[in-house]
Tab-separated table of C-alpha atoms and ligand atoms in Angstrom:
chain	number	residue	atom	x	y	z
A	1	MET	CA	-47.690	-9.174	-4.770
A	2	ASP	CA	-47.487	-11.262	-1.627
A	3	LYS	CA	-49.867	-13.659	0.060
A	4	TYR	CA	-50.039	-15.363	3.434
A	5	VAL	CA	-50.171	-19.139	3.648
A	6	ILE	CA	-51.559	-20.288	6.974
A	7	ASN	CA	-51.951	-23.753	8.451
A	8	GLY	CA	-54.625	-23.209	11.058
A	9	GLY	CA	-55.309	-24.847	14.364
A	10	ASN	CA	-52.323	-23.893	16.536
A	11	LYS	CA	-52.967	-22.288	19.886
A	12	LEU	CA	-51.012	-19.093	20.592
A	13	TYR	CA	-48.624	-18.739	23.518
A	14	GLY	CA	-45.970	-16.178	24.461
A	15	ARG	CA	-45.359	-12.439	24.466
A	16	VAL	CA	-45.794	-9.830	21.788
A	17	LYS	CA	-44.515	-6.259	21.856
A	18	ILE	CA	-46.695	-3.493	20.469
A	19	GLN	CA	-45.304	-0.562	18.485
A	20	SER	CA	-46.293	3.078	18.387
A	21	ALA	CA	-49.765	3.662	17.037
A	22	LYS	CA	-50.041	4.170	13.293
A	23	ASN	CA	-52.856	6.640	13.912
A	24	SER	CA	-50.662	8.686	16.261
A	25	VAL	CA	-47.508	8.557	14.177
A	26	LEU	CA	-49.191	9.772	10.966
A	27	PRO	CA	-50.576	13.094	12.298
A	28	ILE	CA	-47.411	13.595	14.384
A	29	LEU	CA	-45.301	13.255	11.225
A	30	ALA	CA	-47.591	15.748	9.491
A	31	ALA	CA	-47.078	18.092	12.454
A	32	THR	CA	-43.308	18.136	11.996
A	33	VAL	CA	-43.768	20.510	9.028
A	34	LEU	CA	-44.646	23.164	11.629
A	35	THR	CA	-41.125	23.441	13.075
A	36	ASP	CA	-37.668	24.264	11.724
A	37	GLU	CA	-35.946	22.230	14.417
A	38	SER	CA	-35.138	18.522	14.430
A	39	VAL	CA	-37.715	16.068	15.708
A	40	LYS	CA	-37.235	12.398	16.561
A	41	ILE	CA	-40.225	10.043	16.778
A	42	LEU	CA	-39.530	6.789	18.612
A	43	ASN	CA	-40.594	3.156	18.128
A	44	VAL	CA	-42.279	3.831	14.788
A	45	PRO	CA	-43.657	0.830	12.897
A	46	GLN	CA	-42.147	0.194	9.466
A	47	ILE	CA	-45.482	-0.054	7.657
A	48	SER	CA	-46.370	1.246	4.228
A	49	ASP	CA	-48.673	4.045	5.479
A	50	VAL	CA	-45.823	5.522	7.527
A	51	LYS	CA	-43.282	4.979	4.725
A	52	ASN	CA	-45.594	6.875	2.360
A	53	MET	CA	-45.921	9.747	4.825
A	54	VAL	CA	-42.103	9.880	5.070
A	55	LYS	CA	-41.922	9.974	1.254
A	56	ILE	CA	-44.393	12.852	1.132
A	57	LEU	CA	-42.391	14.817	3.729
A	58	ASN	CA	-39.262	14.335	1.627
A	59	CYS	CA	-41.141	15.529	-1.475
A	60	LEU	CA	-42.019	18.711	0.441
A	61	GLY	CA	-38.287	19.316	0.991
A	62	CYS	CA	-38.172	18.067	4.583
A	63	VAL	CA	-35.436	15.575	5.426
A	64	ALA	CA	-37.131	12.577	7.004
A	65	GLN	CA	-35.582	9.177	7.489
A	66	TYR	CA	-35.861	6.009	9.524
A	67	GLU	CA	-33.053	5.290	11.995
A	68	ASN	CA	-33.921	1.686	12.834
A	69	HIS	CA	-37.324	2.076	14.484
A	70	ASP	CA	-37.139	5.822	15.005
A	71	ILE	CA	-37.753	8.547	12.449
A	72	VAL	CA	-35.739	11.761	12.431
A	73	ILE	CA	-37.249	14.732	10.606
A	74	ASN	CA	-35.877	18.157	9.871
A	75	SER	CA	-38.279	20.453	8.065
A	76	ALA	CA	-36.066	23.585	8.096
A	77	ASN	CA	-35.603	23.486	4.323
A	78	ALA	CA	-39.133	22.515	3.319
A	79	THR	CA	-39.978	24.354	0.113
A	80	SER	CA	-43.012	22.770	-1.461
A	81	TYR	CA	-46.674	23.209	-0.571
A	82	GLU	CA	-47.844	20.544	-3.050
A	83	ILE	CA	-48.556	17.041	-1.820
A	84	PRO	CA	-47.792	14.737	-4.773
A	85	SER	CA	-51.024	13.217	-6.069
A	86	ALA	CA	-49.694	9.651	-6.481
A	87	LEU	CA	-48.800	9.540	-2.772
A	88	ALA	CA	-51.970	11.329	-1.660
A	89	HIS	CA	-53.965	8.604	-3.394
A	90	GLU	CA	-52.030	5.929	-1.488
A	91	LEU	CA	-52.576	7.461	1.919
A	92	ARG	CA	-55.699	9.013	3.371
A	93	SER	CA	-53.727	10.609	6.190
A	94	SER	CA	-51.955	12.781	3.631
A	95	VAL	CA	-54.934	15.083	4.179
A	96	PHE	CA	-53.515	15.971	7.642
A	97	LEU	CA	-50.785	17.795	5.793
A	98	LEU	CA	-53.296	20.428	4.692
A	99	GLY	CA	-53.382	21.886	8.216
A	100	SER	CA	-49.637	21.975	8.738
A	101	VAL	CA	-48.665	22.945	5.168
A	102	ILE	CA	-51.163	25.811	5.063
A	103	SER	CA	-49.825	27.000	8.412
A	104	ARG	CA	-46.257	26.923	7.120
A	105	PHE	CA	-46.626	28.192	3.542
A	106	LYS	CA	-49.997	29.950	3.695
A	107	ARG	CA	-50.969	27.778	0.769
A	108	ALA	CA	-51.403	24.075	0.049
A	109	LYS	CA	-52.353	21.821	-2.838
A	110	ILE	CA	-53.392	18.202	-2.483
A	111	ALA	CA	-55.236	15.623	-4.546
A	112	TYR	CA	-58.234	13.996	-2.879
A	113	PRO	CA	-56.793	11.451	-0.457
A	114	GLY	CA	-56.975	7.656	-0.779
A	115	GLY	CA	-56.641	5.012	1.938
A	116	CYS	CA	-58.859	2.044	2.735
A	117	ASP	CA	-61.990	1.853	0.635
A	118	ILE	CA	-64.402	1.465	3.530
A	119	GLY	CA	-66.996	4.068	2.622
A	120	LEU	CA	-67.433	7.585	1.338
A	121	ARG	CA	-64.869	9.130	3.700
A	122	PRO	CA	-65.519	12.784	2.801
A	123	VAL	CA	-63.266	15.631	3.959
A	124	ASP	CA	-65.967	18.293	4.242
A	125	LEU	CA	-65.448	18.735	8.006
A	126	HIS	CA	-61.696	19.196	7.522
A	127	LEU	CA	-62.344	21.884	4.927
A	128	SER	CA	-65.115	23.741	6.747
A	129	GLY	CA	-62.916	23.818	9.868
A	130	LEU	CA	-59.994	25.271	7.918
A	131	LYS	CA	-62.309	27.857	6.347
A	132	ARG	CA	-63.299	29.009	9.853
A	133	LEU	CA	-59.592	29.752	10.455
A	134	GLY	CA	-59.477	31.998	7.378
A	135	VAL	CA	-58.393	29.563	4.669
A	136	ASN	CA	-59.785	30.035	1.153
A	137	ILE	CA	-60.465	26.706	-0.473
A	138	VAL	CA	-61.091	25.848	-4.105
A	139	GLU	CA	-61.876	22.284	-5.154
A	140	ASN	CA	-60.925	21.739	-8.771
A	141	ASN	CA	-60.321	18.675	-10.955
A	142	GLY	CA	-59.746	16.312	-8.045
A	143	TYR	CA	-57.482	18.775	-6.223
A	144	ILE	CA	-57.987	20.841	-3.107
A	145	LEU	CA	-56.273	24.242	-3.347
A	146	CYS	CA	-55.907	26.331	-0.206
A	147	ASP	CA	-54.511	29.742	0.537
A	148	ALA	CA	-54.688	32.132	3.455
A	149	GLU	CA	-53.126	35.517	4.125
A	150	ARG	CA	-53.347	34.884	7.863
A	151	LEU	CA	-54.725	32.092	10.003
A	152	ILE	CA	-56.929	33.444	12.761
A	153	GLY	CA	-58.248	31.402	15.677
A	154	ASN	CA	-61.990	30.794	15.830
A	155	GLU	CA	-64.647	28.580	17.379
A	156	ILE	CA	-65.334	25.453	15.326
A	157	MET	CA	-68.222	23.103	15.962
A	158	LEU	CA	-67.827	19.741	14.239
A	159	ASP	CA	-71.036	18.135	12.935
A	160	CYS	CA	-69.634	14.786	13.993
A	161	PRO	CA	-66.513	13.972	16.018
A	162	SER	CA	-64.198	13.203	13.091
A	163	VAL	CA	-60.719	12.089	14.157
A	164	GLY	CA	-58.998	13.423	11.052
A	165	ALA	CA	-60.858	16.748	11.019
A	166	THR	CA	-60.068	17.340	14.709
A	167	GLU	CA	-56.365	16.657	14.092
A	168	ASN	CA	-56.204	18.742	10.923
A	169	ILE	CA	-57.790	21.729	12.625
A	170	MET	CA	-55.413	21.360	15.592
A	171	LEU	CA	-52.461	21.437	13.187
A	172	ALA	CA	-53.718	24.541	11.389
A	173	ALA	CA	-54.560	26.318	14.653
A	174	VAL	CA	-51.304	25.709	16.598
A	175	LYS	CA	-49.590	28.749	15.084
A	176	ALA	CA	-52.714	30.745	14.185
A	177	GLU	CA	-53.287	34.184	15.713
A	178	GLY	CA	-55.466	34.004	18.820
A	179	THR	CA	-57.435	31.139	20.284
A	180	THR	CA	-59.233	28.276	18.569
A	181	VAL	CA	-61.893	26.183	20.259
A	182	ILE	CA	-62.918	22.867	18.685
A	183	LYS	CA	-66.297	21.675	19.938
A	184	ASN	CA	-67.649	18.156	19.469
A	185	ALA	CA	-64.014	17.157	18.918
A	186	ALA	CA	-63.139	13.470	18.570
A	187	ARG	CA	-61.850	12.007	21.852
A	188	GLU	CA	-59.597	9.213	20.578
A	189	PRO	CA	-56.365	8.671	22.580
A	190	GLU	CA	-54.354	9.472	19.430
A	191	ILE	CA	-55.708	13.037	19.561
A	192	GLU	CA	-54.448	13.492	23.097
A	193	ASP	CA	-51.150	12.064	21.876
A	194	LEU	CA	-50.953	14.701	19.126
A	195	GLN	CA	-51.671	17.386	21.749
A	196	ASN	CA	-48.885	16.050	24.001
A	197	PHE	CA	-46.432	15.988	21.104
A	198	LEU	CA	-47.273	19.543	20.013
A	199	ASN	CA	-47.093	20.820	23.606
A	200	LEU	CA	-43.643	19.237	23.942
A	201	LEU	CA	-42.597	21.460	21.020
A	202	GLY	CA	-44.072	24.531	22.737
A	203	ALA	CA	-47.706	24.563	21.610
A	204	LYS	CA	-50.454	25.632	24.004
A	205	ILE	CA	-53.232	23.093	23.660
A	206	CYS	CA	-55.502	21.633	26.303
A	207	GLY	CA	-58.644	19.550	26.433
A	208	ALA	CA	-57.724	16.821	23.923
A	209	GLY	CA	-59.353	13.578	25.011
A	210	SER	CA	-62.516	15.529	25.860
A	211	GLY	CA	-65.116	16.971	23.491
A	212	THR	CA	-63.688	20.513	23.680
A	213	ILE	CA	-60.140	21.392	22.684
A	214	LEU	CA	-58.615	24.799	23.303
A	215	ILE	CA	-55.661	25.950	21.213
A	216	GLU	CA	-53.875	29.187	21.965
A	217	GLY	CA	-51.757	30.083	18.949
A	218	VAL	CA	-47.989	30.336	19.425
A	219	LYS	CA	-45.407	31.996	17.150
A	220	LYS	CA	-42.859	29.207	16.980
A	221	LEU	CA	-42.402	25.530	17.730
A	222	SER	CA	-39.122	23.922	18.739
A	223	GLY	CA	-37.741	20.405	18.211
A	224	GLY	CA	-37.797	17.380	20.487
A	225	GLU	CA	-37.965	13.638	20.934
A	226	TYR	CA	-41.291	11.860	21.390
A	227	LEU	CA	-42.543	8.349	22.028
A	228	PRO	CA	-46.132	8.027	20.729
A	229	ILE	CA	-48.660	5.808	22.505
A	230	ALA	CA	-48.824	2.117	21.652
A	231	ASP	CA	-51.075	0.891	18.872
A	232	ARG	CA	-54.319	-0.149	20.560
A	233	ILE	CA	-55.583	-1.700	17.318
A	234	GLU	CA	-52.495	-3.896	16.906
A	235	ALA	CA	-52.821	-4.903	20.579
A	236	GLY	CA	-56.526	-5.648	20.124
A	237	THR	CA	-55.844	-7.728	17.014
A	238	PHE	CA	-53.461	-10.023	18.948
A	239	LEU	CA	-55.918	-10.327	21.840
A	240	ILE	CA	-58.725	-11.339	19.470
A	241	ALA	CA	-56.382	-13.764	17.647
A	242	THR	CA	-55.646	-15.557	20.929
A	243	ALA	CA	-59.316	-15.586	21.904
A	244	MET	CA	-60.077	-17.284	18.567
A	245	CYS	CA	-57.177	-19.772	18.545
A	246	GLY	CA	-57.073	-20.564	22.259
A	247	GLY	CA	-53.889	-20.291	24.339
A	248	GLU	CA	-52.400	-17.576	26.508
A	249	ILE	CA	-50.395	-14.515	25.460
A	250	CYS	CA	-49.159	-11.313	27.037
A	251	VAL	CA	-49.446	-8.133	24.980
A	252	GLU	CA	-46.702	-5.770	26.123
A	253	GLY	CA	-46.601	-2.003	25.834
A	254	ALA	CA	-50.333	-1.458	25.341
A	255	LEU	CA	-52.614	0.581	27.556
A	256	ALA	CA	-55.679	-1.450	28.540
A	257	GLU	CA	-57.681	1.703	29.299
A	258	ASN	CA	-57.497	2.600	25.584
A	259	ILE	CA	-59.242	-0.638	24.578
A	260	SER	CA	-61.502	-1.204	27.551
A	261	SER	CA	-64.530	-1.694	25.246
A	262	LEU	CA	-62.750	-4.681	23.648
A	263	ILE	CA	-61.572	-6.080	26.976
A	264	HIS	CA	-65.160	-6.064	28.272
A	265	LYS	CA	-66.395	-7.929	25.195
A	266	LEU	CA	-63.637	-10.549	25.359
A	267	ARG	CA	-64.513	-11.213	28.993
A	268	GLU	CA	-68.154	-11.676	27.936
A	269	ASN	CA	-66.850	-14.177	25.368
A	270	GLY	CA	-65.475	-16.213	28.255
A	271	CYS	CA	-61.798	-15.224	27.985
A	272	LYS	CA	-59.775	-14.349	31.061
A	273	LEU	CA	-57.931	-11.032	30.864
A	274	HIS	CA	-55.493	-9.664	33.382
A	275	VAL	CA	-54.079	-6.151	33.252
A	276	LYS	CA	-50.899	-4.997	34.965
A	277	ASN	CA	-49.274	-1.674	34.066
A	278	ASP	CA	-48.741	-1.797	30.303
A	279	LYS	CA	-49.220	-5.563	29.987
A	280	ILE	CA	-52.446	-7.335	29.087
A	281	THR	CA	-52.580	-11.107	29.478
A	282	ILE	CA	-55.357	-13.079	27.844
A	283	SER	CA	-56.106	-16.749	28.189
A	284	SER	CA	-58.764	-18.418	26.128
A	285	LYS	CA	-60.314	-21.829	26.299
A	286	LYS	CA	-62.871	-22.671	23.672
A	287	PRO	CA	-65.790	-22.790	23.109
A	288	LEU	CA	-66.295	-19.035	23.098
A	289	VAL	CA	-69.620	-17.644	24.274
A	290	SER	CA	-71.342	-15.285	21.836
A	291	VAL	CA	-71.956	-11.656	22.789
A	292	LYS	CA	-75.378	-10.561	21.611
A	293	SER	CA	-74.416	-7.243	20.093
A	294	ILE	CA	-71.382	-5.185	19.187
A	295	GLU	CA	-71.742	-1.641	17.850
A	296	THR	CA	-68.888	0.493	16.619
A	297	GLN	CA	-68.876	4.012	18.055
A	298	PRO	CA	-66.471	6.925	18.331
A	299	TYR	CA	-64.064	6.541	21.273
A	300	PRO	CA	-64.545	5.339	23.992
A	301	GLY	CA	-67.040	3.051	22.220
A	302	PHE	CA	-66.052	-0.109	20.384
A	303	PRO	CA	-63.488	0.874	17.685
A	304	THR	CA	-64.465	0.456	14.053
A	305	ASP	CA	-60.856	-0.613	13.408
A	306	LEU	CA	-61.477	-3.797	15.441
A	307	GLN	CA	-64.910	-4.530	13.974
A	308	ALA	CA	-63.755	-6.974	11.285
A	309	GLN	CA	-61.515	-8.948	13.655
A	310	MET	CA	-64.327	-9.134	16.233
A	311	THR	CA	-66.861	-10.267	13.627
A	312	ALA	CA	-64.471	-13.088	12.701
A	313	LEU	CA	-64.442	-14.054	16.381
A	314	CYS	CA	-68.257	-13.964	16.563
A	315	CYS	CA	-68.339	-16.426	13.637
A	316	ILE	CA	-66.890	-19.211	15.813
A	317	CYS	CA	-68.784	-18.475	19.028
A	318	ASN	CA	-71.389	-20.705	20.508
A	319	GLY	CA	-74.528	-18.669	19.655
A	320	ASN	CA	-75.575	-15.703	17.553
A	321	SER	CA	-74.356	-12.093	17.464
A	322	ILE	CA	-75.242	-8.880	15.672
A	323	VAL	CA	-72.379	-6.570	14.721
A	324	THR	CA	-73.363	-3.019	13.779
A	325	GLU	CA	-70.975	-0.687	11.927
A	326	ASN	CA	-71.948	2.915	12.636
A	327	LEU	CA	-68.941	4.788	11.240
A	328	PHE	CA	-68.188	3.611	7.716
A	329	GLU	CA	-70.585	2.497	5.002
A	330	THR	CA	-68.767	-0.396	3.351
A	331	ARG	CA	-66.777	-1.991	6.120
A	332	PHE	CA	-68.145	-5.534	5.680
A	333	LYS	CA	-66.323	-6.358	2.430
A	334	TYR	CA	-64.456	-9.191	4.143
A	335	VAL	CA	-67.720	-11.001	4.978
A	336	PRO	CA	-68.070	-12.892	1.647
A	337	GLU	CA	-64.467	-14.065	2.167
A	338	LEU	CA	-65.285	-15.337	5.678
A	339	ARG	CA	-68.266	-17.160	4.163
A	340	LYS	CA	-65.831	-19.030	1.879
A	341	MET	CA	-64.290	-20.282	5.126
A	342	GLY	CA	-67.587	-21.630	6.392
A	343	ALA	CA	-68.864	-18.608	8.351
A	344	ASP	CA	-72.613	-18.052	8.555
A	345	VAL	CA	-73.017	-14.270	8.271
A	346	THR	CA	-75.649	-12.136	6.548
A	347	VAL	CA	-75.121	-8.419	6.070
A	348	ILE	CA	-78.151	-6.146	5.884
A	349	ASP	CA	-77.338	-2.436	5.719
A	350	ARG	CA	-75.039	-1.658	8.640
A	351	ASN	CA	-75.644	-4.934	10.470
A	352	ALA	CA	-73.899	-8.286	10.221
A	353	PHE	CA	-76.071	-11.112	11.569
A	354	VAL	CA	-73.721	-13.873	12.673
A	355	ARG	CA	-74.743	-17.426	13.518
A	356	GLY	CA	-71.846	-19.160	15.241
A	357	VAL	CA	-70.343	-22.299	13.676
A	358	PRO	CA	-67.904	-24.646	15.447
A	359	ARG	CA	-64.894	-23.692	13.304
A	360	PHE	CA	-63.627	-22.066	10.088
A	361	LYS	CA	-62.422	-24.249	7.220
A	362	GLY	CA	-59.270	-23.274	5.308
A	363	ALA	CA	-59.873	-21.533	1.938
A	364	THR	CA	-58.321	-19.040	-0.478
A	365	VAL	CA	-59.545	-15.546	0.348
A	366	ILE	CA	-58.715	-12.006	-0.748
A	367	ALA	CA	-57.901	-9.108	1.591
A	368	GLN	CA	-59.938	-6.046	0.559
A	369	ASP	CA	-58.739	-3.559	3.154
A	370	LEU	CA	-56.405	-3.335	6.140
A	371	ARG	CA	-58.544	-4.507	9.064
A	372	GLY	CA	-60.722	-6.818	6.974
A	373	GLY	CA	-57.469	-8.428	5.790
A	374	ALA	CA	-56.306	-8.879	9.385
A	375	ALA	CA	-59.647	-10.537	10.196
A	376	LEU	CA	-59.039	-13.078	7.408
A	377	VAL	CA	-55.606	-13.885	8.837
A	378	LEU	CA	-57.149	-14.476	12.273
A	379	ALA	CA	-59.820	-16.709	10.721
A	380	GLY	CA	-57.059	-18.659	8.944
A	381	LEU	CA	-55.119	-19.119	12.188
A	382	ALA	CA	-58.226	-20.489	13.906
A	383	ALA	CA	-59.331	-22.592	10.907
A	384	GLN	CA	-59.021	-26.265	10.267
A	385	GLY	CA	-56.664	-26.735	7.298
A	386	ARG	CA	-54.803	-24.414	4.959
A	387	THR	CA	-55.783	-20.830	4.166
A	388	GLU	CA	-54.267	-18.478	1.620
A	389	VAL	CA	-54.866	-14.765	2.115
A	390	LEU	CA	-54.155	-12.897	-1.141
A	391	ASP	CA	-53.411	-9.172	-1.697
A	392	ILE	CA	-51.780	-8.659	1.681
A	393	SER	CA	-50.378	-5.255	0.726
A	394	HIS	CA	-53.501	-3.929	2.480
A	395	ILE	CA	-52.351	-5.603	5.698
A	396	ASP	CA	-48.816	-4.232	5.261
A	397	ARG	CA	-50.303	-0.735	5.554
A	398	GLY	CA	-50.903	-1.216	9.256
A	399	TYR	CA	-49.095	-4.228	10.747
A	400	GLU	CA	-45.312	-4.477	10.825
A	401	SER	CA	-43.836	-7.974	10.842
A	402	PHE	CA	-47.321	-9.419	11.301
A	403	GLU	CA	-46.270	-12.922	10.284
A	404	TYR	CA	-43.088	-12.825	12.430
A	405	LYS	CA	-45.033	-11.792	15.505
A	406	ILE	CA	-47.691	-14.454	14.887
A	407	ARG	CA	-45.006	-17.117	14.309
A	408	SER	CA	-43.270	-16.143	17.562
A	409	LEU	CA	-46.570	-17.000	19.299
A	410	GLY	CA	-46.741	-20.394	17.600
A	411	GLY	CA	-49.007	-19.597	14.639
A	412	ASP	CA	-48.110	-21.354	11.368
A	413	ILE	CA	-47.991	-18.550	8.787
A	414	ILE	CA	-45.578	-17.644	6.009
A	415	ARG	CA	-45.397	-14.907	3.389
A	416	ASN	CA	-45.097	-16.083	-0.223
A	417	LYS	CA	-45.172	-14.509	-3.660
A	418	MET	CA	-48.595	-14.748	-5.302
B	1	UD1	C1	-59.477	7.751	11.632
B	1	UD1	C2	-58.500	6.596	11.675
B	1	UD1	C3	-59.174	5.305	11.211
B	1	UD1	C4	-60.417	5.059	12.036
B	1	UD1	C5	-61.325	6.294	12.069
B	1	UD1	C6	-62.494	6.166	13.023
B	1	UD1	C7	-56.362	7.666	11.268
B	1	UD1	C8	-55.195	7.826	10.366
B	1	UD1	N1	-57.368	6.917	10.797
B	1	UD1	O1	-59.897	7.886	10.279
B	1	UD1	O2	-58.233	4.244	11.383
B	1	UD1	O3	-61.141	4.001	11.443
B	1	UD1	O4	-60.574	7.449	12.489
B	1	UD1	O5	-62.032	5.895	14.300
B	1	UD1	O6	-56.364	8.151	12.388
B	1	UD1	N2	-66.593	12.251	8.162
B	1	UD1	C9	-67.315	13.163	7.448
B	1	UD1	N3	-66.686	14.275	6.989
B	1	UD1	C10	-65.361	14.511	7.220
B	1	UD1	C11	-64.627	13.567	7.944
B	1	UD1	C12	-65.270	12.438	8.406
B	1	UD1	O7	-68.516	12.989	7.224
B	1	UD1	O8	-64.839	15.555	6.793
B	1	UD1	C13	-67.253	11.011	8.647
B	1	UD1	C14	-66.683	9.753	7.981
B	1	UD1	O9	-67.285	9.494	6.756
B	1	UD1	C15	-66.997	8.699	9.008
B	1	UD1	C16	-66.869	9.451	10.341
B	1	UD1	O10	-66.942	10.835	10.024
B	1	UD1	O11	-68.318	8.249	8.860
B	1	UD1	C17	-65.601	9.163	11.097
B	1	UD1	O12	-64.497	9.450	10.284
B	1	UD1	P1	-63.140	10.035	10.884
B	1	UD1	O13	-63.220	10.023	12.369
B	1	UD1	O14	-62.853	11.324	10.208
B	1	UD1	O15	-62.094	8.950	10.416
B	1	UD1	P2	-60.656	9.193	9.806
B	1	UD1	O16	-60.022	10.379	10.438
B	1	UD1	O17	-60.725	9.117	8.330
């Protein structure tokens, strides 16, 4: 197992290029099961979540492989409808395969998915949506077994706008008979990206990005080449890092409109942000001003995937803040680690009450999940002294070359064996 060793205190300067969004690439890869023709996905990050999805596709009999930073997939000879349980446990997004595998084979078997332990993360909305399309579902011994004679379009009203459930239903409905309408759909940019990818292959979907998505079933999908949108969470992480460390960086390839909630908050913190085309420049001079409250919400609200990084920032602001996590139950597991670094934070239920301190102090801390782990790295970069972040495999799930990119901006961070 690896760890990061960080000598904090350097300001960050330079440019950083953002890769395709993990949360776009994963459902898009799942979607490739729906076509017999070759598909190429461009600028894909080499992170463990994506590598695990590629492994699962290969286990299904698809031929999927990286070509540098692209992935080429041919699913013509896919034979298996069983998602291997070891891989399903590694990767929550394996559940997206239910929609596409059931569409292709009229049956699917998957173990309950894993992923970051940030709360209950049920899949009830995925399953009830699939049932509305005619899928029979049996849950047995930790497995979900699905079969359907035919998939038939229907109207589906989601109880809450779940990203994964919206995507899974889209995947099952693309080649269903008739029309499917998803109401109270999630509106995240990655959903619109999945729509654009599927439409490139010949699907007939509209409305993604709004609360109502219309899917007219088609008989066949073709192949194609697709560049997914940039990773707004990776971009946001580098912006917050610079806000915390001071300095000036340009984040290249990211769409500011997809993280406007973050950009507003960083401006309230006293940072200067400038947006031009797909470039966001931030300059930060400390001390940072506290923002009174931050609440995670479904898109376009403040993203839960930037909550931990933003809480770390609040810890070194001049003043107090309250951070409220509305999406996941246990997404403050990094807080005791930040306290080891001198932060003054108290968590009560879904709220973190933060009293700003002048700076973090270096310490040995343990990453508990992907974004919480990233928050600890940012705290280490801004800290006085040496920080070790242990168990960084969590961080490897979502950030490619994290330490290289940080080093190129002047941060002092290396990867070592634990
Ligand atoms: C996706 C993202 C994740 C992000 C999250 C919220 C991917 C691969 N992952 O996760 O990075 O943090 O969106 O933006 O895209 N829920 C149910 N029943 C369900 C499904 C969800 O109650 O069947 C609840 C969840 O417990 C949670 C809320 O809905 O409270 C949002 O979850 P959801 O949008 O489904 O998140 P994911 O798709 O798992």
